[in-house]
Short mmCIF file of C-alpha atoms in Angstrom, two decimals:
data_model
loop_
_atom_site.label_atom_id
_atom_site.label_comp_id
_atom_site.label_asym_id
_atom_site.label_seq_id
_atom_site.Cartn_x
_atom_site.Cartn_y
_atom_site.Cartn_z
CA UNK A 1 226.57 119.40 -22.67
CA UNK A 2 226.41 115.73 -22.72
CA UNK A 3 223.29 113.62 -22.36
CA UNK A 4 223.17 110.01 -22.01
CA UNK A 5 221.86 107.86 -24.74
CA UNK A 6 220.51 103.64 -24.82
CA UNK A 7 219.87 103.74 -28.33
CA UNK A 8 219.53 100.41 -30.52
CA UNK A 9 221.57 100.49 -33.86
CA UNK A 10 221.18 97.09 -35.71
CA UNK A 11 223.67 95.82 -38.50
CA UNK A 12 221.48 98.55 -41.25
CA UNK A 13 223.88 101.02 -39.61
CA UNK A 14 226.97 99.33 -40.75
CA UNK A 15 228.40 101.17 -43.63
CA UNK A 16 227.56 104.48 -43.29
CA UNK A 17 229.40 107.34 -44.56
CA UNK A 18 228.15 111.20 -45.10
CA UNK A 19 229.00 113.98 -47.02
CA UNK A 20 228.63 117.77 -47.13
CA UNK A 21 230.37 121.26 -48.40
CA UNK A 22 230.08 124.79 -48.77
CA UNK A 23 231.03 128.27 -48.66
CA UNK A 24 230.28 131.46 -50.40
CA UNK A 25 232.96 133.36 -51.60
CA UNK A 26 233.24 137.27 -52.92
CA UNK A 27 235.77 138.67 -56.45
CA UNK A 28 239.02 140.94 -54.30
CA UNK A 29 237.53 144.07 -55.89
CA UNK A 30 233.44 143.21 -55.56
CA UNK A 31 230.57 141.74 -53.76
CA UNK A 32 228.70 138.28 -54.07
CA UNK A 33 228.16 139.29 -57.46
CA UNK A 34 231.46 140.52 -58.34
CA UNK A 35 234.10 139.77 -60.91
CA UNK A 36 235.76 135.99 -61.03
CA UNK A 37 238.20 134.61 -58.40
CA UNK A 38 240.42 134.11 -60.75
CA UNK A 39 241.63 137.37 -60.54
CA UNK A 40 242.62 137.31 -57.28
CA UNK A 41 242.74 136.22 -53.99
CA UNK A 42 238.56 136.03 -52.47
CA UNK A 43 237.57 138.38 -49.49
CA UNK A 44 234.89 138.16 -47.50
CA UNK A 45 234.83 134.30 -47.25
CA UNK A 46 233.33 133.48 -43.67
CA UNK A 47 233.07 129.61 -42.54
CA UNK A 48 230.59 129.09 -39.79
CA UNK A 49 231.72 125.69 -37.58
CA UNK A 50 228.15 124.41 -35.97
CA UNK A 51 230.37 122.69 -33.20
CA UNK A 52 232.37 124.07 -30.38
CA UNK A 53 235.95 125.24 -30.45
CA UNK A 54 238.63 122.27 -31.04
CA UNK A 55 236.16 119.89 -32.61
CA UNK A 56 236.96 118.34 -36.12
CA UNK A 57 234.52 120.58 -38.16
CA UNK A 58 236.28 123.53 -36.33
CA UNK A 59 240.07 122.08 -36.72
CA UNK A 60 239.46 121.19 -40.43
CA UNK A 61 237.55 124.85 -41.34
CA UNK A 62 240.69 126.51 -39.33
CA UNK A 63 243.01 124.57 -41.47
CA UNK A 64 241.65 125.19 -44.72
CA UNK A 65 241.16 129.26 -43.85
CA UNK A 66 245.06 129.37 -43.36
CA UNK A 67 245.80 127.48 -46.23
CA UNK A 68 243.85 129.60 -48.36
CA UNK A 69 245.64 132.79 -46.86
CA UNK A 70 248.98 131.51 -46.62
CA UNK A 71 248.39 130.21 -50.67
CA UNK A 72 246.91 133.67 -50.99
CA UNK A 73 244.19 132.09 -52.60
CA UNK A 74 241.78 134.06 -50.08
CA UNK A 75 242.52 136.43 -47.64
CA UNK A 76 240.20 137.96 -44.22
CA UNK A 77 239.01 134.86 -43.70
CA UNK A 78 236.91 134.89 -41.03
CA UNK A 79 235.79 131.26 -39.36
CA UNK A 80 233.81 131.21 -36.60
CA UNK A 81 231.53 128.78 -34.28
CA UNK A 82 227.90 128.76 -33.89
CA UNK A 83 227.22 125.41 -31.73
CA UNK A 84 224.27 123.94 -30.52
CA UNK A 85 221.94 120.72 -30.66
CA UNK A 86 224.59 118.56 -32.72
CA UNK A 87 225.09 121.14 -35.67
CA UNK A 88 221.52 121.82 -35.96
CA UNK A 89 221.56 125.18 -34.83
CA UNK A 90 224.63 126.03 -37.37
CA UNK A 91 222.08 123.96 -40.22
CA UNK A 92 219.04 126.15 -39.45
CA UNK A 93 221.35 129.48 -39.89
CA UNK A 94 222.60 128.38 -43.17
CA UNK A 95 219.24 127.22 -44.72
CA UNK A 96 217.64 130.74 -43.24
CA UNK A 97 220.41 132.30 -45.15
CA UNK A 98 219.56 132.24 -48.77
CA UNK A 99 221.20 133.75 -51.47
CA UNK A 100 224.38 134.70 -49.11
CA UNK A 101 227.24 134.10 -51.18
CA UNK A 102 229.54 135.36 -48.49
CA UNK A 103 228.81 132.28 -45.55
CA UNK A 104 229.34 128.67 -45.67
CA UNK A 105 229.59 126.16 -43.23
CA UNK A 106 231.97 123.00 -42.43
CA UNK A 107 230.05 119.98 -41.86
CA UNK A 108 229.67 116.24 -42.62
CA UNK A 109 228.19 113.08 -41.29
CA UNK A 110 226.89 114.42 -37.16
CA UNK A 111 225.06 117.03 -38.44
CA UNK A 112 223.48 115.15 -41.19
CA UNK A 113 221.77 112.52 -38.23
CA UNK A 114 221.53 115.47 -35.46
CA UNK A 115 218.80 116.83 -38.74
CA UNK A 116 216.55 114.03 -37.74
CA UNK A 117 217.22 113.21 -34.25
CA UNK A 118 216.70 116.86 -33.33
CA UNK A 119 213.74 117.26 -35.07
CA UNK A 120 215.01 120.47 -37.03
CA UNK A 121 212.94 121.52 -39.99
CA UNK A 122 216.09 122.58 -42.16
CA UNK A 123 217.90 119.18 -43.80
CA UNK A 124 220.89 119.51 -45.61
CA UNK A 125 219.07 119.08 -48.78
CA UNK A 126 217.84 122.37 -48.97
CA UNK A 127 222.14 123.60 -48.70
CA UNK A 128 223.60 124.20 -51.98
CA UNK A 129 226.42 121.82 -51.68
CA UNK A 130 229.63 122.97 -52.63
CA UNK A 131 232.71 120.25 -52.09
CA UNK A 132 233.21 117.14 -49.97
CA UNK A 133 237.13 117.43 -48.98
CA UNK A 134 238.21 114.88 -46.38
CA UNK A 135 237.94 111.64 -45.03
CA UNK A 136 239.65 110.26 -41.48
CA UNK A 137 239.07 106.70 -40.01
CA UNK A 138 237.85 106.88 -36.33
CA UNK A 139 239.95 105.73 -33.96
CA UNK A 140 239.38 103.94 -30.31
CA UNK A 141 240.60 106.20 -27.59
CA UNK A 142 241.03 106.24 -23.95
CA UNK A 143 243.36 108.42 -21.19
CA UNK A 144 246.53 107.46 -20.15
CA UNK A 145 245.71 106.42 -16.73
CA UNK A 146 242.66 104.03 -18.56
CA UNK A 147 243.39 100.50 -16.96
CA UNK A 148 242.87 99.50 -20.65
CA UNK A 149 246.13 99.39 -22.53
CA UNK A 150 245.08 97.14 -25.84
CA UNK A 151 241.77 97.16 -27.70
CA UNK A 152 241.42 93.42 -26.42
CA UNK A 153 241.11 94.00 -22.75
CA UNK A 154 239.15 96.92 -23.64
CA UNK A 155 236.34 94.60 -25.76
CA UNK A 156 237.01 92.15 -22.82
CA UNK A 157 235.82 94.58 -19.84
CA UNK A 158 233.17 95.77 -22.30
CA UNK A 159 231.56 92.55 -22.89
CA UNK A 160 231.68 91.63 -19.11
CA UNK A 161 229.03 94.67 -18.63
CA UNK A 162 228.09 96.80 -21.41
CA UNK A 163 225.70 99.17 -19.60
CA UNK A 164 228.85 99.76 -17.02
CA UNK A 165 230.95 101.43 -19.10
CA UNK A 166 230.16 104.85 -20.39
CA UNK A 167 231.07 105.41 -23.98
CA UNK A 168 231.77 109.08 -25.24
CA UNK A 169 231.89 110.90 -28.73
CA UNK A 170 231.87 114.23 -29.90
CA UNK A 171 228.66 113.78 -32.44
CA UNK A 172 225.02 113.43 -31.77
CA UNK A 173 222.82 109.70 -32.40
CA UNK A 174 224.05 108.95 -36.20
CA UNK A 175 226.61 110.87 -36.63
CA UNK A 176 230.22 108.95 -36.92
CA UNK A 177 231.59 109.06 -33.48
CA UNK A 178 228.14 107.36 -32.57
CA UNK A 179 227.85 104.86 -35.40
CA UNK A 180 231.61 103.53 -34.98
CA UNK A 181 231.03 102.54 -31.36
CA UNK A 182 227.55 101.07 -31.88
CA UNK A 183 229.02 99.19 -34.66
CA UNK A 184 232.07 98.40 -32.76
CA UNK A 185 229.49 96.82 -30.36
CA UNK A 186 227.31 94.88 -32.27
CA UNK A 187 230.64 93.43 -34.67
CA UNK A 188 232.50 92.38 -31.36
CA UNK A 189 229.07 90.75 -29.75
CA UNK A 190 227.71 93.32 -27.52
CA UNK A 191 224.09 94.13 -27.80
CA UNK A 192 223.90 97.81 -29.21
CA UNK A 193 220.64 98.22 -27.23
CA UNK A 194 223.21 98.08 -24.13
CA UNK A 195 225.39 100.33 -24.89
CA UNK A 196 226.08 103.45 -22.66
CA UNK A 197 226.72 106.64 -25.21
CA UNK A 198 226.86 109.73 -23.86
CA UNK A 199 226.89 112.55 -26.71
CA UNK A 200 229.09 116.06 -26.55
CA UNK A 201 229.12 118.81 -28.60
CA UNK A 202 232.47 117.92 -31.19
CA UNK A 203 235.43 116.91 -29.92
CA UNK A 204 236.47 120.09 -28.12
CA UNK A 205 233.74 119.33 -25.52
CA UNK A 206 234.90 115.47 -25.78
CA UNK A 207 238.32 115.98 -24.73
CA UNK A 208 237.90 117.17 -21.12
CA UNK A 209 235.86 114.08 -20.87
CA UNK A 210 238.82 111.58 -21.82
CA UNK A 211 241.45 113.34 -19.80
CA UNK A 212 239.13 113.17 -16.78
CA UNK A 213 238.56 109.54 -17.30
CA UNK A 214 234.59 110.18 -17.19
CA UNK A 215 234.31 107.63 -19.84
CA UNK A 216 235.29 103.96 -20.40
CA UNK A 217 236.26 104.95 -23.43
CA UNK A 218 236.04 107.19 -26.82
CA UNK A 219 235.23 107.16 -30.54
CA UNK A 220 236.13 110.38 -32.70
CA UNK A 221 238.28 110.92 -35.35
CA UNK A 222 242.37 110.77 -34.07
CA UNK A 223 243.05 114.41 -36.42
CA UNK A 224 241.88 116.44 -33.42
CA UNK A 225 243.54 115.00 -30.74
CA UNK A 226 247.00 114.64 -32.22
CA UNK A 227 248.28 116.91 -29.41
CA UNK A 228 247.27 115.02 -26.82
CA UNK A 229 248.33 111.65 -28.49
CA UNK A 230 251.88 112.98 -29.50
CA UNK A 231 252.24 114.19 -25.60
CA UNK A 232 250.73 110.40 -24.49
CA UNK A 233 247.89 111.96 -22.40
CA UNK A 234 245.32 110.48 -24.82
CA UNK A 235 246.16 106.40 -25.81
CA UNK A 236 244.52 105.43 -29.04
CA UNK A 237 243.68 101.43 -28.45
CA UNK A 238 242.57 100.89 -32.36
CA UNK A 239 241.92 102.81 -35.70
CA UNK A 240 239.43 102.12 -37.92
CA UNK A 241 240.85 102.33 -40.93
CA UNK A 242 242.11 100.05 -43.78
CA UNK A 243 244.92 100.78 -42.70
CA UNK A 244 247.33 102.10 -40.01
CA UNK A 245 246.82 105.77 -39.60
CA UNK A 246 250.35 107.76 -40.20
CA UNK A 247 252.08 109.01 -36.58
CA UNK A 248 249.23 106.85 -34.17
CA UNK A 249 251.14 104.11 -32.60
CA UNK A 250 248.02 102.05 -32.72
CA UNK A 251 246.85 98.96 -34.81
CA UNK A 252 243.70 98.66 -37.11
CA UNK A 253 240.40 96.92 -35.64
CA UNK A 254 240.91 94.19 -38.36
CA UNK A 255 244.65 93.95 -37.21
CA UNK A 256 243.13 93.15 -34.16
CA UNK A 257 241.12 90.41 -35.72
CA UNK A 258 237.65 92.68 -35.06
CA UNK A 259 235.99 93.09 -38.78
CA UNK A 260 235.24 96.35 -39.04
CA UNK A 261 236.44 99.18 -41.05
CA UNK A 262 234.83 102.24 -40.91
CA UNK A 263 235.70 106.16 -41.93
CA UNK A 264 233.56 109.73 -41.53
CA UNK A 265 234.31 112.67 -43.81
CA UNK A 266 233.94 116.54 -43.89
CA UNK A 267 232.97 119.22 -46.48
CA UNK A 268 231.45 122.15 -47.24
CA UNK A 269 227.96 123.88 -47.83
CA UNK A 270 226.60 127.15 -49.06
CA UNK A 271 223.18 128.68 -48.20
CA UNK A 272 220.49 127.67 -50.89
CA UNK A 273 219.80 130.12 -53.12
CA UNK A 274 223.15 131.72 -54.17
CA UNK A 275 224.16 132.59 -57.79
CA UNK A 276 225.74 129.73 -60.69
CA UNK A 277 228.25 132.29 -60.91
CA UNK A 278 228.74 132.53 -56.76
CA UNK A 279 228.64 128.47 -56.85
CA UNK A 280 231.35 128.60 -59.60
CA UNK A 281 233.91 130.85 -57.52
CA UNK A 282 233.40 128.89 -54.30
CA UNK A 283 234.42 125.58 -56.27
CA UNK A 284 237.37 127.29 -57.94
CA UNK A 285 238.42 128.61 -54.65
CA UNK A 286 238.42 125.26 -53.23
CA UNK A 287 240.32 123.74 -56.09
CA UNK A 288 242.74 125.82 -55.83
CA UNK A 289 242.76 125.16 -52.15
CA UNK A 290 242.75 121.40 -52.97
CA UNK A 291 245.89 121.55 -55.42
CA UNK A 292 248.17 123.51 -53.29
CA UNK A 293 251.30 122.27 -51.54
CA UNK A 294 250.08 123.23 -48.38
CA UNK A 295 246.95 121.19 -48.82
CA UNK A 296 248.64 118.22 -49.34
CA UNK A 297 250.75 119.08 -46.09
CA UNK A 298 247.89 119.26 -44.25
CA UNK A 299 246.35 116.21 -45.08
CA UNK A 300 249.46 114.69 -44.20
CA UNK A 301 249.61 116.38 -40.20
CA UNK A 302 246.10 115.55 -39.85
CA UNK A 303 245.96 112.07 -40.60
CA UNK A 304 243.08 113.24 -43.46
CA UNK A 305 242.62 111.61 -46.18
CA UNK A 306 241.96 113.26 -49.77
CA UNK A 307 238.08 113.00 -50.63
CA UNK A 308 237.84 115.88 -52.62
CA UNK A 309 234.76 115.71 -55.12
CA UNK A 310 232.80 118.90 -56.09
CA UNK A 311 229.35 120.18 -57.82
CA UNK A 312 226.84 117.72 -59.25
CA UNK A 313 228.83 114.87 -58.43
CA UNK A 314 228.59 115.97 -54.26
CA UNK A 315 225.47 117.02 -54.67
CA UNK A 316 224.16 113.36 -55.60
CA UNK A 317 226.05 111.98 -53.01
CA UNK A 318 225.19 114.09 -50.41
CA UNK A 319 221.27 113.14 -51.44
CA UNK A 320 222.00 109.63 -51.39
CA UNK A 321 223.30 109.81 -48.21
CA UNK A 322 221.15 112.24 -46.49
CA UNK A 323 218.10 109.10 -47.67
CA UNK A 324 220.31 106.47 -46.03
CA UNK A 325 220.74 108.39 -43.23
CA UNK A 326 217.15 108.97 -42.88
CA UNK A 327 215.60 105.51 -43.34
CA UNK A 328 218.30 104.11 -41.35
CA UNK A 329 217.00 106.56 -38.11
CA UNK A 330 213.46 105.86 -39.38
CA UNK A 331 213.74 102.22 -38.73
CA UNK A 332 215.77 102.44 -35.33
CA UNK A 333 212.87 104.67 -34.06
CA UNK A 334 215.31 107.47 -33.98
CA UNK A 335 214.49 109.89 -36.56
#
């Protein structure tokens, strides 16, 4: 479902990044309470993705379930999607789970703004967080049959009439693939107050949108539309990285002498109220996961970069952002 959004972001939006983990894992031979992972393989690990199918909470949780199988550092894995209201619904689930050690959920920074802009009562504070694992610059994207075939005559039409061209992304108000183009906006001269968002439901609900040229243009991260941008269906005009992202044919925004730089991330976090012990296995698990060949593999065919930071050290992060998120909404009148 998308719903159209004029939404003012001033410059205290620039420089936002968000963070978030989780998971709850079970011993082979026991329950949440069980022996350690250490000897064995986990069972029972299920990975909720609050987004639709094909979205980049859903294509990273897929990826790291079949790494962990084919590692055999877990096996039935079971991931699954529970959408709705920009992650929120996914969030409420989580929090109402306490003291499951068997469910976690992917996230990162759309759910942490869809907690205030939808007016939920559970905030990712109240998660126990597990491990933050990725991080992906956003990249500029539009269909191949998009009259716009550079970033500059894209920023060119845009600044002619802001309001006129629809701009899509796959995250609810504050979440990345709303922040990058509001930024995008106000670094290149457009009023942010004029901009034309429209907000879906993760990428998989994006997509349709690009190929069906409903939208001027889109912001999301490039890792889940590879596909599309390997068969040339999807263009990608700019990345916002420091640097060129691997396999996109496409410069950076400050290659193309706009000065931005900008990059969302994704983790993982377990319902509140699970064991030390239950916390312990589901970092383990994930180091593992983290120092396997086929880790590293993926980060590469993703275009991810490694982020990986667990326990206390998430944990204050994820605060720290979840407070910058928050008075950042508070002052735009969004939150």
């Amino acid at each position: 479902m998308a719903r159209t959004k004029f939404l003012r972001l001033a410059a205290v939006a620039a420089g936002l990044m968000l963070a978030a983990t989780g998971c709850g894992v079970t011993g082979d031979d026991a329950g949440a309470s069980g022996s350690s992972a250490e000897s064995g393989p986990v069972t029972g690990l299920r990975i909720m993705v609050p987004n639709s199918p094909g979205g980049g909470y859903d294509t990273t949780a897929r990826v790291a379930g079949t790494v962990m199988e084919e590692a055999g550092i877990a096996k039935s894995l079971e991931v699954f999607n529970l959408a709705g209201a920009g992650g929120t619904v996914g969030l409420a689930r989580i929090v109402n789970e306490k003291g499951n050690e068997d469910l976690g959920m992917l996230m990162g920074l759309g759910v942490v703004g869809a907690s205030y802009t939808n007016d939920t009562d559970a905030k990712l504070t109240d998660t126990t967080p597990i491990a933050r694992l990725i991080q992906e610059p956003g990249a500029i994207m539009v269909s191949k049959d998009s009259p716009y075939k550079s970033i500059e005559d894209l920023v060119a039409a845009w600044k002619k009439d802001p309001s006129k061209l629809a701009v899509g992304g796959g995250s609810s108000p504050g979440g990345p693939d709303h922040l990058l183009p509001m930024q995008l906006a106000q670094t290149v001269g457009i009023d942010p107050t004029k901009v034309n968002f429209v907000s879906y439901d993760g990428g998989g609900d994006l997509l349709p949108a690009i190929l069906g040229n409903k939208l001027g243009f889109a912001a999301s991260g490039a890792g889940e539309f590879l596909k599309q941008i390997e068969s040339g269906d999807v263009r990608v005009l700019a990345t916002s990285g420091a640097e060129r992202l691997e396999g996109v044919d496409a410069p950076t925004l400050k290659e193309s002498d706009i000065d931005l730089e900008f990059s969302n991330w994704r983790g993982l976090v377990a319902p509140p109220g699970i064991s030390d012990e239950a916390k312990t296995r589901w970092i383990s698990t994930l180091e593992k996961m983290h120092g396997s060949e086929e880790w590293k593999k993926a980060l590469k065919d993703n275009g991810w970069t490694d982020a990986f930071i667990t326990g206390d050290e998430f944990s204050t992060f994820l605060t720290d952002q979840d407070k910058r998120v928050s008075d950042v909404l508070a002052k735009l009148g969004l939150a």
